[in-house]
Each structure stands twice: as structure tokens, then as C-alpha cells.
Amino acid sequence: MSAHSQKSTQSARLAHGGRIDRSRTLQFSFDGKVMQAHPGDTLASALIANGVHLVGRSFKYHRPRGILTAGSEEPNALVGVYRHGDQTPNLRATQVEVYEGLMAISQNRYPSLDFDVGAINDVLSPLFPAGFYYKTFMWPKAFWDKVYEPVIRAAAGLGKPPKLADPDHYANLYAHCDVLVIGSGPAGLAAALSASETGARVILCDEQAEMGGSLLSETGSTIEGLPAAEWVAATLATLAARDNVTLLPRTTAFGYFVQNFIALAERVTDHLAQPGANLPRERMWQVRAKEVVIAAGAHERPMVFPENDRPGILLASAGRTYLNRYGATVGRRVLVTTACDSAWAAAFDLADAGVEVVAIADMRATPPEHLREAAARRGIRVEAACVVTGTSGRLRVSKAMLGRLRNDGSVVSAGDVTCDAILMSSGWTPSVSLYSQSRGKVVWNAEHEAFLPGASVQRERSAGSCRGVNGLAAVLEDGYAAAANRQRRPQPVPRARADA
Amino acid sequence: MLLISCPYCGVERPETEFRYGGEAHIARPADPSQLNDEEWAQFLYMRTNTRGLYAERWRHAHGCGRFFNAVRDTVSDKFVCTYKAGEPKPDLDALARASQEKDAR
Ligand SMILES: [Zn+2]
């Protein structure tokens, strides 16, 4: 399929940038509509590049749902993907990789995504304030089997289960290593480097197709004099050349059992258009590790405001990832609403790529001076002590209502802005789930305003932002140190510099 | 899955090779016919069921096939030691103090 033979459907794909392979164009379909993408796209990035944000309906009220994140934490964009004449339900569009001929469908809508009968529940929601109470539907008794239950079953639930027997096969294997590193962002890469320097057997796994984590969405930061993405490539080449290192991309660590017994699920063929018949669909690795480094990163938190669930409203880091990693913009007029510094980087990157940033609304009374100066240089309107009080737009956000926070805590209107996307961030929550699975107890940290890993119960260390370390240089150093105390010879830590 | 060290084979093996055998060091009465019902029930059913270090029997069923004893922490599931059948029961209080001191360091 050549890019030149037909008109591009990718209205929100920017002319430059991203890590996608623009030399090849793929075709995929979503609810039967054929669209184009490039190798390296996820289904979510491809849909965004095609200007599609409406991807599903909510669980009970069937409210329109859009893509919220760019990773495995995606709560909304659950889709079904057809394969071998049947479909697998409830896959996250942010994790599904696009291949030639991919067929995906939205879920939980009837009869179609943009006209949904179940959405009447949304209008009636004052009658059912906390969702369906099944007891409400118990009377008269004879109605249950014939009327209530079939309707509730059709309205609730998500994807449809597959109908045919699973034609795939799945492999199982055991592995032993000295150090298992979970996560290949800056902390994980640094940990894998330092652990493998002395010949220790290292397994580095990451749930994404490409290793590098947050560094793949970075702009302007350098490590050891290299742009972040180039340092990732050089580091992965170094690791791949070491016989004692096993790299496992597309591999999710999903279970942490006693005595450092870890279960990993590797997705082997789901991303291939024509998988070889001999390949298993997935491999389950059961790893016994002498030491484990958890470098699972952190999850961004949304801003809480009325109607923050409309399609077109995403996390700020996701907007930045779609821009920098996939060369796609979440909108043409983007509002950024935040209570922390990191969302400003998304606004700056979008503005530098030629996308209109209509305003940065920061809840804080005095956002840092250097950020306000950087916004002024780009001509971005900044509203301090400002929050979003509501949004409108039926199937995609089209307007945001702003409010000014006053000293007494009250909010007065600060006017409306038209926008077709909102990026939001209220800060970051360390991902402590694997640490908790290792039987560790999290401890509240007032300075970070987060629960952080406490004492280790097993031979395990958390490194980087999953234990509250912030800033690229500090995260690299922490990752390096997490695996370095096992060796005699101290190694120089990679030097990082982050530019605003 | 736990790793358990068999004192006869001298190697660590996964839990699936072993069978659990209940509390260790419970001596069978020399003359059961002399016991009243309560004493017999005491021997048959009553166990200490400790929260913390616990001496228990394991059998290396899919290995050497032999019974041995182990001290395991029932809170953390950690094995403190394993030893051959017939060897004396370790001083559990001393072991508990030692492991507390190790954690404090
Ligand atoms: Zn044995």
C-alpha cells in the first residue's frame, strides 16, 4: 500500500517528527472504517492521527469515551481486535500495535458508536444516582428473566467473548537470573547497564514494543551529550551486545511471588500481520531472580472537574507522547489545565510543533517564573489560579468553562475558551503495585504527597519515579545505584541534562 | 512458589516436589491403649499453630522421598532452616531473636 496512491486519512498527523516509519503506510479499520497508519503506531496513536477520539461508551451510562492515556493504564479505550475470524475483546488501544489489515471494533455500544440507545441511561441518571441497583429491577418477579435481565446484560459489561475455540498456542518457560529489571525507562536502563557490567545475568523486560519508556517522548534533554532517544538506542545496543543480558520487550511483569519468583507475559505475535505458524501467541516466563529492580515509573493523575470524561480530554503526558513519539496532535486548539510543572512541557512541545495552545490554566496562584517566561516567549496565554469548571461538546470536547480561584476558596467565572482537546495533569503517582505484590508495605511521604515503597521484604529495590525520585538526572543515578551496590568496581553514572 | 532445601539431597528444589507433613516433633504415645479419650484427642488433633516460627515436617515426595523437618516463619513464609529427621528441634526463640536482630541491621 503506497502512501502516494491515495489521499491520506491522517488529518492530525504532523508533517514531521515521531518515531513512526513514514516510508510505509498501513491500512487498518475501526468499526469498518478504513484508515491509514504507519509502522510504529499503536491503534490509539493511529486513531488520534486520524482525528478519531470517540472510541467507546462507558460501562453503565454509555457516556462517550475517548482515549485518555498512551499506555497500559488506559481505562477507556478498550477495543475488540479480529484475528483468525474471531475477536479478542477488551484490548487497550494504547497497547495494540497496528499492522497491515488490522481490524478493530469499538465495544459497549448499540447500535453504533455515535448513536447509542443505552445513552438514555445518562439522561435518566438522576434516577439511578450510583448506577444500576439490581434490587430496583427485582419486582415484579416475572419480569426479571424476560425483561430486566436481558436489558441489563446488554447495557452492562464490556466486550463480547470470542465464540470459536482459541486457535493459538502458548508457551511456558522457566528462567533464572542474577538481576531482573522491570521497566526500561531511564532508571531501568541505568540499572541494567550497571548490573550487567560485571557479568551478572540480567533480564530487562518492558511492557511496550519499544524500550526506553518516558525517554521516547522526551525533547530537549540530553544524556552523556546525546539526545535522550539516541542515548536509548546506544544503551540498548550496548546491552544487546552483552551475552549476559536478555532483552524482553512487549513483556509485562504481572505477578510477584515469594522468593523473587516473577511471572512475565511476553506477547509474541499479536503485533504481526502474518505470524509464523510455529510461533506461540504468548510466552509465560517464570523467572527466579536473585535480585529484582522495579523501575515501573509513575502514573499521571487527571485534574478533577465536571465533565472531564469527554473524548478529546487526555493526560498531558499522553498528549506529549502522541506528539513526540507518534507525530500526531491531539487537537488543533489545545487547552492545558494543570496543578504541576510537567504539563507545561506538553504545551511548549505542541506550540513548537505549530499547534495552537489556547491557554495554560494553572491552579497554582504563582506558577514558576521560568515556565511563565517560556510560555510568554511562545505567545501562550497563561491563567494562574485558574481551573476548568465544565466542558461541552457531545462526542468531542468543543468548549471549556474557566474559573478563577479566589483566596476564600470560591470560584468565579473566567470566561469560556473554544478548544478541541484538553490536556490535564495534577501530578504523578508512583507505580507501587509490584512492590506491594512483593509483600512490601507502602509508606506515606508528606514531601512527595504520595505513598512510596517502604522496607523491602524480598531481595528487591525500587528505582526512579516509582519510588518518588524526580528529574531525569536523579532517576538515572538512582537506577544506576539500585543495581550497582552488588559490584566492587564503581562505574561513572551517566550524566543527564534536562532543558526546559 | 517456595524454594525448599532438602537436607538429604543438599539442594534447593521448588515447592511442587514436596509434600507438607504437619507440625514436627509430636511424639506418638508409647502405649496408646493407656490414654483416655481427651489425651488421645490431644495427641491426634491439637497443634500449636504458631504465628511466627514453626517447626514442621516436609517430605521430598518427588525427590529422595524422605521426611525431614523445617523451621518456617508462618507470617513471611520464609524458611529459616531445614534439618534431618531425628535431629533435635532448634531453639525457636533464639532463632526468632537472631532474625529480628538481622532485620534491625
Ligand atoms: Zn531430597
PDB file of N, CA, C and O and ligand atoms in Angstrom, chain B residues 5-11 13 17-18 59-68, ligand 1:
ATOM      1  N   SER B   5      14.967 -26.366  50.672  1.00  0.00           N
ATOM      2  CA  SER B   5      16.249 -27.063  50.636  1.00  0.00           C
ATOM      3  C   SER B   5      16.112 -28.408  51.348  1.00  0.00           C
ATOM      4  O   SER B   5      15.822 -28.464  52.541  1.00  0.00           O
ATOM      5  N   CYS B   6      16.308 -29.501  50.598  1.00  0.00           N
ATOM      6  CA  CYS B   6      16.195 -30.843  51.193  1.00  0.00           C
ATOM      7  C   CYS B   6      17.523 -31.189  51.868  1.00  0.00           C
ATOM      8  O   CYS B   6      18.563 -31.192  51.222  1.00  0.00           O
ATOM      9  N   PRO B   7      17.521 -31.495  53.177  1.00  0.00           N
ATOM     10  CA  PRO B   7      18.790 -31.758  53.872  1.00  0.00           C
ATOM     11  C   PRO B   7      19.435 -33.086  53.450  1.00  0.00           C
ATOM     12  O   PRO B   7      20.619 -33.284  53.683  1.00  0.00           O
ATOM     13  N   TYR B   8      18.664 -33.961  52.826  1.00  0.00           N
ATOM     14  CA  TYR B   8      19.255 -35.228  52.359  1.00  0.00           C
ATOM     15  C   TYR B   8      19.899 -35.048  50.992  1.00  0.00           C
ATOM     16  O   TYR B   8      21.007 -35.507  50.749  1.00  0.00           O
ATOM     17  N   CYS B   9      19.187 -34.371  50.086  1.00  0.00           N
ATOM     18  CA  CYS B   9      19.724 -34.164  48.738  1.00  0.00           C
ATOM     19  C   CYS B   9      20.727 -33.006  48.721  1.00  0.00           C
ATOM     20  O   CYS B   9      21.545 -32.906  47.819  1.00  0.00           O
ATOM     21  N   GLY B  10      20.599 -32.075  49.682  1.00  0.00           N
ATOM     22  CA  GLY B  10      21.526 -30.948  49.739  1.00  0.00           C
ATOM     23  C   GLY B  10      21.303 -29.913  48.662  1.00  0.00           C
ATOM     24  O   GLY B  10      22.225 -29.203  48.278  1.00  0.00           O
ATOM     25  N   VAL B  11      20.090 -29.835  48.120  1.00  0.00           N
ATOM     26  CA  VAL B  11      19.815 -28.858  47.051  1.00  0.00           C
ATOM     27  C   VAL B  11      18.471 -28.171  47.309  1.00  0.00           C
ATOM     28  O   VAL B  11      17.609 -28.705  48.008  1.00  0.00           O
ATOM     29  N   ARG B  13      14.944 -27.035  45.903  1.00  0.00           N
ATOM     30  CA  ARG B  13      14.039 -27.501  44.863  1.00  0.00           C
ATOM     31  C   ARG B  13      12.707 -26.766  45.022  1.00  0.00           C
ATOM     32  O   ARG B  13      12.336 -26.364  46.121  1.00  0.00           O
ATOM     33  N   GLU B  17       7.879 -30.202  44.395  1.00  0.00           N
ATOM     34  CA  GLU B  17       8.488 -31.520  44.621  1.00  0.00           C
ATOM     35  C   GLU B  17       8.185 -32.052  46.018  1.00  0.00           C
ATOM     36  O   GLU B  17       8.528 -33.178  46.334  1.00  0.00           O
ATOM     37  N   PHE B  18       7.580 -31.219  46.856  1.00  0.00           N
ATOM     38  CA  PHE B  18       7.456 -31.579  48.278  1.00  0.00           C
ATOM     39  C   PHE B  18       6.005 -31.748  48.699  1.00  0.00           C
ATOM     40  O   PHE B  18       5.096 -31.194  48.084  1.00  0.00           O
ATOM     41  N   ARG B  59       8.032 -33.657  53.228  1.00  0.00           N
ATOM     42  CA  ARG B  59       8.528 -34.870  52.594  1.00  0.00           C
ATOM     43  C   ARG B  59       8.939 -34.533  51.164  1.00  0.00           C
ATOM     44  O   ARG B  59       8.182 -33.889  50.421  1.00  0.00           O
ATOM     45  N   HIS B  60      10.151 -34.933  50.813  1.00  0.00           N
ATOM     46  CA  HIS B  60      10.635 -34.675  49.447  1.00  0.00           C
ATOM     47  C   HIS B  60      10.029 -35.749  48.528  1.00  0.00           C
ATOM     48  O   HIS B  60      10.726 -36.622  48.014  1.00  0.00           O
ATOM     49  N   ALA B  61       8.719 -35.634  48.307  1.00  0.00           N
ATOM     50  CA  ALA B  61       7.946 -36.703  47.677  1.00  0.00           C
ATOM     51  C   ALA B  61       8.421 -37.021  46.261  1.00  0.00           C
ATOM     52  O   ALA B  61       8.520 -38.183  45.879  1.00  0.00           O
ATOM     53  N   HIS B  62       8.709 -35.977  45.481  1.00  0.00           N
ATOM     54  CA  HIS B  62       9.150 -36.219  44.099  1.00  0.00           C
ATOM     55  C   HIS B  62      10.660 -36.087  43.992  1.00  0.00           C
ATOM     56  O   HIS B  62      11.186 -35.580  42.997  1.00  0.00           O
ATOM     57  N   GLY B  63      11.378 -36.478  45.033  1.00  0.00           N
ATOM     58  CA  GLY B  63      12.837 -36.457  45.029  1.00  0.00           C
ATOM     59  C   GLY B  63      13.314 -37.711  45.717  1.00  0.00           C
ATOM     60  O   GLY B  63      13.006 -38.822  45.280  1.00  0.00           O
ATOM     61  N   CYS B  64      13.977 -37.523  46.853  1.00  0.00           N
ATOM     62  CA  CYS B  64      14.508 -38.680  47.570  1.00  0.00           C
ATOM     63  C   CYS B  64      13.414 -39.434  48.328  1.00  0.00           C
ATOM     64  O   CYS B  64      13.630 -40.550  48.793  1.00  0.00           O
ATOM     65  N   GLY B  65      12.257 -38.794  48.492  1.00  0.00           N
ATOM     66  CA  GLY B  65      11.141 -39.478  49.138  1.00  0.00           C
ATOM     67  C   GLY B  65      11.178 -39.430  50.657  1.00  0.00           C
ATOM     68  O   GLY B  65      10.295 -39.982  51.312  1.00  0.00           O
ATOM     69  N   ARG B  66      12.168 -38.757  51.258  1.00  0.00           N
ATOM     70  CA  ARG B  66      12.328 -38.841  52.713  1.00  0.00           C
ATOM     71  C   ARG B  66      11.655 -37.670  53.433  1.00  0.00           C
ATOM     72  O   ARG B  66      11.516 -36.579  52.899  1.00  0.00           O
ATOM     73  N   PHE B  67      11.239 -37.951  54.679  1.00  0.00           N
ATOM     74  CA  PHE B  67      10.725 -36.900  55.561  1.00  0.00           C
ATOM     75  C   PHE B  67      11.892 -36.145  56.177  1.00  0.00           C
ATOM     76  O   PHE B  67      12.924 -36.733  56.505  1.00  0.00           O
ATOM     77  N   PHE B  68      11.718 -34.839  56.336  1.00  0.00           N
ATOM     78  CA  PHE B  68      12.685 -34.050  57.096  1.00  0.00           C
ATOM     79  C   PHE B  68      11.917 -32.955  57.816  1.00  0.00           C
ATOM     80  O   PHE B  68      10.698 -32.826  57.644  1.00  0.00           O
TER      81      PHE B  68
HETATM   82 ZN    ZN C   1      15.546 -34.945  48.965  1.00  0.00          ZN
END
